[in-house]
Amino acid sequence: MMKKLPLIIVTFFFTLQLMAQEKATLIYVGDPMCSWCYGFAPEISKVRAQLGDRLDFQLVMGGLRPYNRETMADLEDFLAHHWHDVEKRSGQVFNHGILKDHSFVYDTEPASRAVLVVRELRPEAAFEFFKAVQKAFYFHNQDVHRAETYFPLVAPYGISAEDFQRAFESEEMKTKIKADFQFAADLGVRGFPSLVLKRGEDYLLVSNGYLRAERILQSIGTMVEP
């Protein structure tokens, strides 16, 4: 009969095994000009606060309407309907004034690229900046196509206007944002906001669409159990 190891030794080896395991990563796929992502901001913030450092976090730009040429003249009624739904369900406040700017082109690539720039220059600030861009568009109705719009938003993170503009307008970032869009597609994400849990080599869909933090945490809990 095999002799039992003392509990302290068993615990030691179990701890080493846990340390050797790769930490799971929660991947948030969204778009700063996605209305449901704006509504989702308080919920994903709660999720991150509850999880702390137990999971890594990765922000991926999914590409809602990149390179789109439709204007608010084309989309006003469609967007107004969705924005009212998001307001009602999430409590997030929208400024509907920009819907009347019929010259505004609803291209989500520049705003996504702006988030990518901050993710590259200050990775730790990317999520807060993402939310700042959402508020700039949906609450303040700022033109998120222009680099100048972001200068006051990046300043708190120690990014100069010159460094941001140089990166924002670079071919490198225009290529990298396409890689984000492709990665989201490769994950099988077809709607935003979406959460995907990467555990080892597996990618598990946590949620697709708006959900309350409590339900998301419950789903993650079942996925990360040994």
PDB file of N, CA, C and O in Angstrom, residues 28 30-33 58-63 67 108-131 133 144 150 154 159 163-183:
ATOM      1  N   TYR A  28     -12.939  41.135 -23.674  1.00  0.00           N
ATOM      2  CA  TYR A  28     -14.110  41.969 -23.932  1.00  0.00           C
ATOM      3  C   TYR A  28     -14.019  42.483 -25.357  1.00  0.00           C
ATOM      4  O   TYR A  28     -13.094  43.222 -25.710  1.00  0.00           O
ATOM      5  N   GLY A  30     -15.762  44.770 -28.071  1.00  0.00           N
ATOM      6  CA  GLY A  30     -16.747  45.841 -28.176  1.00  0.00           C
ATOM      7  C   GLY A  30     -16.329  46.883 -29.188  1.00  0.00           C
ATOM      8  O   GLY A  30     -15.345  46.721 -29.916  1.00  0.00           O
ATOM      9  N   ASP A  31     -17.077  47.950 -29.219  1.00  0.00           N
ATOM     10  CA  ASP A  31     -16.814  49.072 -30.122  1.00  0.00           C
ATOM     11  C   ASP A  31     -17.237  50.333 -29.388  1.00  0.00           C
ATOM     12  O   ASP A  31     -18.328  50.369 -28.814  1.00  0.00           O
ATOM     13  N   PRO A  32     -16.391  51.367 -29.364  1.00  0.00           N
ATOM     14  CA  PRO A  32     -16.736  52.566 -28.603  1.00  0.00           C
ATOM     15  C   PRO A  32     -17.961  53.308 -29.131  1.00  0.00           C
ATOM     16  O   PRO A  32     -18.549  54.115 -28.415  1.00  0.00           O
ATOM     17  N   MET A  33     -18.377  53.016 -30.377  1.00  0.00           N
ATOM     18  CA  MET A  33     -19.566  53.658 -30.925  1.00  0.00           C
ATOM     19  C   MET A  33     -20.763  52.707 -30.965  1.00  0.00           C
ATOM     20  O   MET A  33     -21.774  53.003 -31.603  1.00  0.00           O
ATOM     21  N   GLN A  58      -8.492  41.464 -21.434  1.00  0.00           N
ATOM     22  CA  GLN A  58      -8.055  41.880 -22.766  1.00  0.00           C
ATOM     23  C   GLN A  58      -9.198  42.603 -23.465  1.00  0.00           C
ATOM     24  O   GLN A  58     -10.315  42.083 -23.542  1.00  0.00           O
ATOM     25  N   LEU A  59      -8.912  43.779 -23.953  1.00  0.00           N
ATOM     26  CA  LEU A  59      -9.901  44.588 -24.665  1.00  0.00           C
ATOM     27  C   LEU A  59      -9.635  44.492 -26.163  1.00  0.00           C
ATOM     28  O   LEU A  59      -8.535  44.818 -26.625  1.00  0.00           O
ATOM     29  N   VAL A  60     -10.639  44.059 -26.907  1.00  0.00           N
ATOM     30  CA  VAL A  60     -10.512  43.882 -28.354  1.00  0.00           C
ATOM     31  C   VAL A  60     -11.571  44.722 -29.057  1.00  0.00           C
ATOM     32  O   VAL A  60     -12.742  44.712 -28.671  1.00  0.00           O
ATOM     33  N   MET A  61     -11.148  45.448 -30.081  1.00  0.00           N
ATOM     34  CA  MET A  61     -12.088  46.238 -30.868  1.00  0.00           C
ATOM     35  C   MET A  61     -12.722  45.344 -31.932  1.00  0.00           C
ATOM     36  O   MET A  61     -12.028  44.801 -32.800  1.00  0.00           O
ATOM     37  N   GLY A  62     -14.057  45.195 -31.839  1.00  0.00           N
ATOM     38  CA  GLY A  62     -14.734  44.256 -32.719  1.00  0.00           C
ATOM     39  C   GLY A  62     -15.062  44.792 -34.091  1.00  0.00           C
ATOM     40  O   GLY A  62     -15.173  44.036 -35.057  1.00  0.00           O
ATOM     41  N   GLY A  63     -15.257  46.108 -34.205  1.00  0.00           N
ATOM     42  CA  GLY A  63     -15.599  46.689 -35.506  1.00  0.00           C
ATOM     43  C   GLY A  63     -17.083  46.605 -35.790  1.00  0.00           C
ATOM     44  O   GLY A  63     -17.555  45.715 -36.486  1.00  0.00           O
ATOM     45  N   TYR A  67     -15.378  51.709 -41.567  1.00  0.00           N
ATOM     46  CA  TYR A  67     -15.310  52.146 -42.961  1.00  0.00           C
ATOM     47  C   TYR A  67     -16.703  52.357 -43.567  1.00  0.00           C
ATOM     48  O   TYR A  67     -16.849  52.441 -44.787  1.00  0.00           O
ATOM     49  N   THR A 108     -17.148  53.655 -37.516  1.00  0.00           N
ATOM     50  CA  THR A 108     -16.637  53.396 -36.165  1.00  0.00           C
ATOM     51  C   THR A 108     -15.145  53.067 -36.136  1.00  0.00           C
ATOM     52  O   THR A 108     -14.591  52.838 -35.072  1.00  0.00           O
ATOM     53  N   GLU A 109     -14.491  53.048 -37.288  1.00  0.00           N
ATOM     54  CA  GLU A 109     -13.062  52.717 -37.312  1.00  0.00           C
ATOM     55  C   GLU A 109     -12.183  53.737 -36.592  1.00  0.00           C
ATOM     56  O   GLU A 109     -11.312  53.344 -35.804  1.00  0.00           O
ATOM     57  N   PRO A 110     -12.356  55.058 -36.802  1.00  0.00           N
ATOM     58  CA  PRO A 110     -11.466  56.004 -36.117  1.00  0.00           C
ATOM     59  C   PRO A 110     -11.530  55.917 -34.591  1.00  0.00           C
ATOM     60  O   PRO A 110     -10.494  55.980 -33.914  1.00  0.00           O
ATOM     61  N   ALA A 111     -12.728  55.793 -34.033  1.00  0.00           N
ATOM     62  CA  ALA A 111     -12.847  55.683 -32.579  1.00  0.00           C
ATOM     63  C   ALA A 111     -12.209  54.401 -32.070  1.00  0.00           C
ATOM     64  O   ALA A 111     -11.543  54.378 -31.019  1.00  0.00           O
ATOM     65  N   SER A 112     -12.381  53.319 -32.815  1.00  0.00           N
ATOM     66  CA  SER A 112     -11.747  52.051 -32.443  1.00  0.00           C
ATOM     67  C   SER A 112     -10.224  52.177 -32.515  1.00  0.00           C
ATOM     68  O   SER A 112      -9.509  51.670 -31.641  1.00  0.00           O
ATOM     69  N   ARG A 113      -9.743  52.863 -33.539  1.00  0.00           N
ATOM     70  CA  ARG A 113      -8.300  53.056 -33.688  1.00  0.00           C
ATOM     71  C   ARG A 113      -7.737  53.907 -32.565  1.00  0.00           C
ATOM     72  O   ARG A 113      -6.622  53.683 -32.082  1.00  0.00           O
ATOM     73  N   ALA A 114      -8.516  54.887 -32.105  1.00  0.00           N
ATOM     74  CA  ALA A 114      -8.069  55.722 -30.981  1.00  0.00           C
ATOM     75  C   ALA A 114      -7.869  54.883 -29.729  1.00  0.00           C
ATOM     76  O   ALA A 114      -6.888  55.046 -28.995  1.00  0.00           O
ATOM     77  N   VAL A 115      -8.794  53.950 -29.487  1.00  0.00           N
ATOM     78  CA  VAL A 115      -8.648  53.062 -28.331  1.00  0.00           C
ATOM     79  C   VAL A 115      -7.425  52.172 -28.501  1.00  0.00           C
ATOM     80  O   VAL A 115      -6.669  51.936 -27.551  1.00  0.00           O
ATOM     81  N   LEU A 116      -7.219  51.682 -29.707  1.00  0.00           N
ATOM     82  CA  LEU A 116      -6.048  50.852 -29.978  1.00  0.00           C
ATOM     83  C   LEU A 116      -4.755  51.616 -29.695  1.00  0.00           C
ATOM     84  O   LEU A 116      -3.812  51.059 -29.113  1.00  0.00           O
ATOM     85  N   VAL A 117      -4.708  52.883 -30.084  1.00  0.00           N
ATOM     86  CA  VAL A 117      -3.513  53.690 -29.838  1.00  0.00           C
ATOM     87  C   VAL A 117      -3.198  53.751 -28.347  1.00  0.00           C
ATOM     88  O   VAL A 117      -2.057  53.537 -27.926  1.00  0.00           O
ATOM     89  N   VAL A 118      -4.215  54.009 -27.534  1.00  0.00           N
ATOM     90  CA  VAL A 118      -3.984  54.071 -26.089  1.00  0.00           C
ATOM     91  C   VAL A 118      -3.630  52.689 -25.546  1.00  0.00           C
ATOM     92  O   VAL A 118      -2.782  52.559 -24.657  1.00  0.00           O
ATOM     93  N   ARG A 119      -4.227  51.663 -26.084  1.00  0.00           N
ATOM     94  CA  ARG A 119      -3.885  50.297 -25.657  1.00  0.00           C
ATOM     95  C   ARG A 119      -2.423  49.986 -25.951  1.00  0.00           C
ATOM     96  O   ARG A 119      -1.753  49.285 -25.195  1.00  0.00           O
ATOM     97  N   GLU A 120      -1.913  50.534 -27.050  1.00  0.00           N
ATOM     98  CA  GLU A 120      -0.506  50.330 -27.408  1.00  0.00           C
ATOM     99  C   GLU A 120       0.426  51.183 -26.551  1.00  0.00           C
ATOM    100  O   GLU A 120       1.485  50.713 -26.125  1.00  0.00           O
ATOM    101  N   LEU A 121       0.038  52.434 -26.308  1.00  0.00           N
ATOM    102  CA  LEU A 121       0.919  53.359 -25.585  1.00  0.00           C
ATOM    103  C   LEU A 121       0.811  53.222 -24.071  1.00  0.00           C
ATOM    104  O   LEU A 121       1.808  53.385 -23.359  1.00  0.00           O
ATOM    105  N   ARG A 122      -0.405  52.981 -23.560  1.00  0.00           N
ATOM    106  CA  ARG A 122      -0.641  52.840 -22.119  1.00  0.00           C
ATOM    107  C   ARG A 122      -1.651  51.716 -21.906  1.00  0.00           C
ATOM    108  O   ARG A 122      -2.839  51.968 -21.679  1.00  0.00           O
ATOM    109  N   PRO A 123      -1.208  50.471 -21.980  1.00  0.00           N
ATOM    110  CA  PRO A 123      -2.145  49.332 -21.907  1.00  0.00           C
ATOM    111  C   PRO A 123      -3.050  49.369 -20.685  1.00  0.00           C
ATOM    112  O   PRO A 123      -4.230  49.020 -20.768  1.00  0.00           O
ATOM    113  N   GLU A 124      -2.508  49.819 -19.560  1.00  0.00           N
ATOM    114  CA  GLU A 124      -3.283  49.828 -18.317  1.00  0.00           C
ATOM    115  C   GLU A 124      -4.427  50.850 -18.348  1.00  0.00           C
ATOM    116  O   GLU A 124      -5.359  50.775 -17.537  1.00  0.00           O
ATOM    117  N   ALA A 125      -4.374  51.804 -19.283  1.00  0.00           N
ATOM    118  CA  ALA A 125      -5.389  52.857 -19.356  1.00  0.00           C
ATOM    119  C   ALA A 125      -6.449  52.585 -20.417  1.00  0.00           C
ATOM    120  O   ALA A 125      -7.418  53.340 -20.531  1.00  0.00           O
ATOM    121  N   ALA A 126      -6.305  51.511 -21.181  1.00  0.00           N
ATOM    122  CA  ALA A 126      -7.156  51.290 -22.359  1.00  0.00           C
ATOM    123  C   ALA A 126      -8.646  51.206 -22.013  1.00  0.00           C
ATOM    124  O   ALA A 126      -9.484  51.792 -22.696  1.00  0.00           O
ATOM    125  N   PHE A 127      -8.976  50.488 -20.947  1.00  0.00           N
ATOM    126  CA  PHE A 127     -10.386  50.294 -20.610  1.00  0.00           C
ATOM    127  C   PHE A 127     -11.044  51.596 -20.176  1.00  0.00           C
ATOM    128  O   PHE A 127     -12.156  51.919 -20.621  1.00  0.00           O
ATOM    129  N   GLU A 128     -10.369  52.377 -19.338  1.00  0.00           N
ATOM    130  CA  GLU A 128     -10.932  53.656 -18.901  1.00  0.00           C
ATOM    131  C   GLU A 128     -11.038  54.624 -20.071  1.00  0.00           C
ATOM    132  O   GLU A 128     -12.001  55.395 -20.178  1.00  0.00           O
ATOM    133  N   PHE A 129     -10.060  54.575 -20.961  1.00  0.00           N
ATOM    134  CA  PHE A 129     -10.118  55.436 -22.146  1.00  0.00           C
ATOM    135  C   PHE A 129     -11.266  55.023 -23.058  1.00  0.00           C
ATOM    136  O   PHE A 129     -11.966  55.872 -23.617  1.00  0.00           O
ATOM    137  N   PHE A 130     -11.468  53.739 -23.210  1.00  0.00           N
ATOM    138  CA  PHE A 130     -12.591  53.220 -23.999  1.00  0.00           C
ATOM    139  C   PHE A 130     -13.903  53.819 -23.500  1.00  0.00           C
ATOM    140  O   PHE A 130     -14.731  54.295 -24.291  1.00  0.00           O
ATOM    141  N   LYS A 131     -14.083  53.840 -22.183  1.00  0.00           N
ATOM    142  CA  LYS A 131     -15.309  54.412 -21.617  1.00  0.00           C
ATOM    143  C   LYS A 131     -15.362  55.921 -21.819  1.00  0.00           C
ATOM    144  O   LYS A 131     -16.450  56.489 -22.022  1.00  0.00           O
ATOM    145  N   VAL A 133     -14.172  57.521 -24.395  1.00  0.00           N
ATOM    146  CA  VAL A 133     -14.556  57.732 -25.793  1.00  0.00           C
ATOM    147  C   VAL A 133     -16.063  57.526 -25.962  1.00  0.00           C
ATOM    148  O   VAL A 133     -16.736  58.296 -26.671  1.00  0.00           O
ATOM    149  N   VAL A 144     -15.781  62.033 -32.986  1.00  0.00           N
ATOM    150  CA  VAL A 144     -14.749  61.044 -32.634  1.00  0.00           C
ATOM    151  C   VAL A 144     -13.950  60.578 -33.850  1.00  0.00           C
ATOM    152  O   VAL A 144     -13.157  59.640 -33.747  1.00  0.00           O
ATOM    153  N   TYR A 150      -9.469  63.762 -29.064  1.00  0.00           N
ATOM    154  CA  TYR A 150      -8.907  62.870 -28.055  1.00  0.00           C
ATOM    155  C   TYR A 150      -7.800  63.486 -27.215  1.00  0.00           C
ATOM    156  O   TYR A 150      -7.406  62.895 -26.200  1.00  0.00           O
ATOM    157  N   VAL A 154      -6.578  61.865 -23.571  1.00  0.00           N
ATOM    158  CA  VAL A 154      -5.354  61.083 -23.341  1.00  0.00           C
ATOM    159  C   VAL A 154      -4.404  61.765 -22.365  1.00  0.00           C
ATOM    160  O   VAL A 154      -3.528  61.110 -21.790  1.00  0.00           O
ATOM    161  N   ILE A 159      -0.096  60.874 -22.099  1.00  0.00           N
ATOM    162  CA  ILE A 159       0.139  60.786 -23.538  1.00  0.00           C
ATOM    163  C   ILE A 159      -0.004  62.183 -24.132  1.00  0.00           C
ATOM    164  O   ILE A 159      -1.050  62.821 -23.971  1.00  0.00           O
ATOM    165  N   ASP A 163       2.183  62.786 -29.595  1.00  0.00           N
ATOM    166  CA  ASP A 163       2.398  61.339 -29.678  1.00  0.00           C
ATOM    167  C   ASP A 163       1.117  60.621 -30.096  1.00  0.00           C
ATOM    168  O   ASP A 163       1.153  59.676 -30.883  1.00  0.00           O
ATOM    169  N   PHE A 164       0.000  61.093 -29.543  1.00  0.00           N
ATOM    170  CA  PHE A 164      -1.262  60.446 -29.908  1.00  0.00           C
ATOM    171  C   PHE A 164      -1.560  60.654 -31.381  1.00  0.00           C
ATOM    172  O   PHE A 164      -1.890  59.696 -32.097  1.00  0.00           O
ATOM    173  N   GLN A 165      -1.459  61.877 -31.857  1.00  0.00           N
ATOM    174  CA  GLN A 165      -1.806  62.161 -33.250  1.00  0.00           C
ATOM    175  C   GLN A 165      -0.894  61.401 -34.202  1.00  0.00           C
ATOM    176  O   GLN A 165      -1.367  60.870 -35.220  1.00  0.00           O
ATOM    177  N   ARG A 166       0.383  61.340 -33.867  1.00  0.00           N
ATOM    178  CA  ARG A 166       1.328  60.634 -34.734  1.00  0.00           C
ATOM    179  C   ARG A 166       0.925  59.162 -34.869  1.00  0.00           C
ATOM    180  O   ARG A 166       0.901  58.609 -35.972  1.00  0.00           O
ATOM    181  N   ALA A 167       0.594  58.550 -33.729  1.00  0.00           N
ATOM    182  CA  ALA A 167       0.205  57.140 -33.761  1.00  0.00           C
ATOM    183  C   ALA A 167      -1.156  56.954 -34.420  1.00  0.00           C
ATOM    184  O   ALA A 167      -1.358  56.036 -35.226  1.00  0.00           O
ATOM    185  N   PHE A 168      -2.093  57.831 -34.086  1.00  0.00           N
ATOM    186  CA  PHE A 168      -3.457  57.727 -34.602  1.00  0.00           C
ATOM    187  C   PHE A 168      -3.483  57.789 -36.126  1.00  0.00           C
ATOM    188  O   PHE A 168      -4.266  57.080 -36.774  1.00  0.00           O
ATOM    189  N   GLU A 169      -2.640  58.597 -36.707  1.00  0.00           N
ATOM    190  CA  GLU A 169      -2.626  58.793 -38.151  1.00  0.00           C
ATOM    191  C   GLU A 169      -1.660  57.854 -38.873  1.00  0.00           C
ATOM    192  O   GLU A 169      -1.556  57.900 -40.107  1.00  0.00           O
ATOM    193  N   SER A 170      -0.982  57.000 -38.135  1.00  0.00           N
ATOM    194  CA  SER A 170       0.040  56.134 -38.729  1.00  0.00           C
ATOM    195  C   SER A 170      -0.579  54.951 -39.470  1.00  0.00           C
ATOM    196  O   SER A 170      -1.648  54.453 -39.111  1.00  0.00           O
ATOM    197  N   GLU A 171       0.113  54.490 -40.485  1.00  0.00           N
ATOM    198  CA  GLU A 171      -0.319  53.300 -41.223  1.00  0.00           C
ATOM    199  C   GLU A 171      -0.234  52.068 -40.327  1.00  0.00           C
ATOM    200  O   GLU A 171      -1.017  51.121 -40.497  1.00  0.00           O
ATOM    201  N   GLU A 172       0.705  52.080 -39.397  1.00  0.00           N
ATOM    202  CA  GLU A 172       0.844  50.941 -38.485  1.00  0.00           C
ATOM    203  C   GLU A 172      -0.446  50.696 -37.703  1.00  0.00           C
ATOM    204  O   GLU A 172      -0.933  49.558 -37.607  1.00  0.00           O
ATOM    205  N   MET A 173      -1.019  51.750 -37.133  1.00  0.00           N
ATOM    206  CA  MET A 173      -2.235  51.595 -36.346  1.00  0.00           C
ATOM    207  C   MET A 173      -3.444  51.280 -37.228  1.00  0.00           C
ATOM    208  O   MET A 173      -4.350  50.553 -36.820  1.00  0.00           O
ATOM    209  N   LYS A 174      -3.438  51.803 -38.446  1.00  0.00           N
ATOM    210  CA  LYS A 174      -4.536  51.492 -39.370  1.00  0.00           C
ATOM    211  C   LYS A 174      -4.506  50.018 -39.772  1.00  0.00           C
ATOM    212  O   LYS A 174      -5.553  49.419 -40.060  1.00  0.00           O
ATOM    213  N   THR A 175      -3.309  49.449 -39.783  1.00  0.00           N
ATOM    214  CA  THR A 175      -3.181  48.011 -40.065  1.00  0.00           C
ATOM    215  C   THR A 175      -3.526  47.190 -38.833  1.00  0.00           C
ATOM    216  O   THR A 175      -4.228  46.172 -38.922  1.00  0.00           O
ATOM    217  N   LYS A 176      -3.069  47.648 -37.671  1.00  0.00           N
ATOM    218  CA  LYS A 176      -3.315  46.891 -36.438  1.00  0.00           C
ATOM    219  C   LYS A 176      -4.789  46.835 -36.066  1.00  0.00           C
ATOM    220  O   LYS A 176      -5.245  45.840 -35.504  1.00  0.00           O
ATOM    221  N   ILE A 177      -5.528  47.894 -36.364  1.00  0.00           N
ATOM    222  CA  ILE A 177      -6.951  47.859 -36.003  1.00  0.00           C
ATOM    223  C   ILE A 177      -7.672  46.826 -36.864  1.00  0.00           C
ATOM    224  O   ILE A 177      -8.620  46.165 -36.393  1.00  0.00           O
ATOM    225  N   LYS A 178      -7.231  46.633 -38.079  1.00  0.00           N
ATOM    226  CA  LYS A 178      -7.817  45.587 -38.917  1.00  0.00           C
ATOM    227  C   LYS A 178      -7.564  44.206 -38.316  1.00  0.00           C
ATOM    228  O   LYS A 178      -8.414  43.307 -38.422  1.00  0.00           O
ATOM    229  N   ALA A 179      -6.402  44.048 -37.679  1.00  0.00           N
ATOM    230  CA  ALA A 179      -6.091  42.774 -37.019  1.00  0.00           C
ATOM    231  C   ALA A 179      -7.024  42.533 -35.841  1.00  0.00           C
ATOM    232  O   ALA A 179      -7.427  41.391 -35.585  1.00  0.00           O
ATOM    233  N   ASP A 180      -7.389  43.599 -35.120  1.00  0.00           N
ATOM    234  CA  ASP A 180      -8.366  43.462 -34.035  1.00  0.00           C
ATOM    235  C   ASP A 180      -9.710  42.988 -34.580  1.00  0.00           C
ATOM    236  O   ASP A 180     -10.326  42.066 -34.046  1.00  0.00           O
ATOM    237  N   PHE A 181     -10.158  43.639 -35.642  1.00  0.00           N
ATOM    238  CA  PHE A 181     -11.437  43.271 -36.249  1.00  0.00           C
ATOM    239  C   PHE A 181     -11.415  41.801 -36.685  1.00  0.00           C
ATOM    240  O   PHE A 181     -12.392  41.077 -36.495  1.00  0.00           O
ATOM    241  N   GLN A 182     -10.295  41.374 -37.248  1.00  0.00           N
ATOM    242  CA  GLN A 182     -10.185  39.991 -37.721  1.00  0.00           C
ATOM    243  C   GLN A 182     -10.159  39.014 -36.556  1.00  0.00           C
ATOM    244  O   GLN A 182     -10.773  37.936 -36.625  1.00  0.00           O
ATOM    245  N   PHE A 183      -9.469  39.391 -35.477  1.00  0.00           N
ATOM    246  CA  PHE A 183      -9.414  38.519 -34.301  1.00  0.00           C
ATOM    247  C   PHE A 183     -10.821  38.321 -33.733  1.00  0.00           C
ATOM    248  O   PHE A 183     -11.199  37.205 -33.360  1.00  0.00           O
TER     249      PHE A 183
END
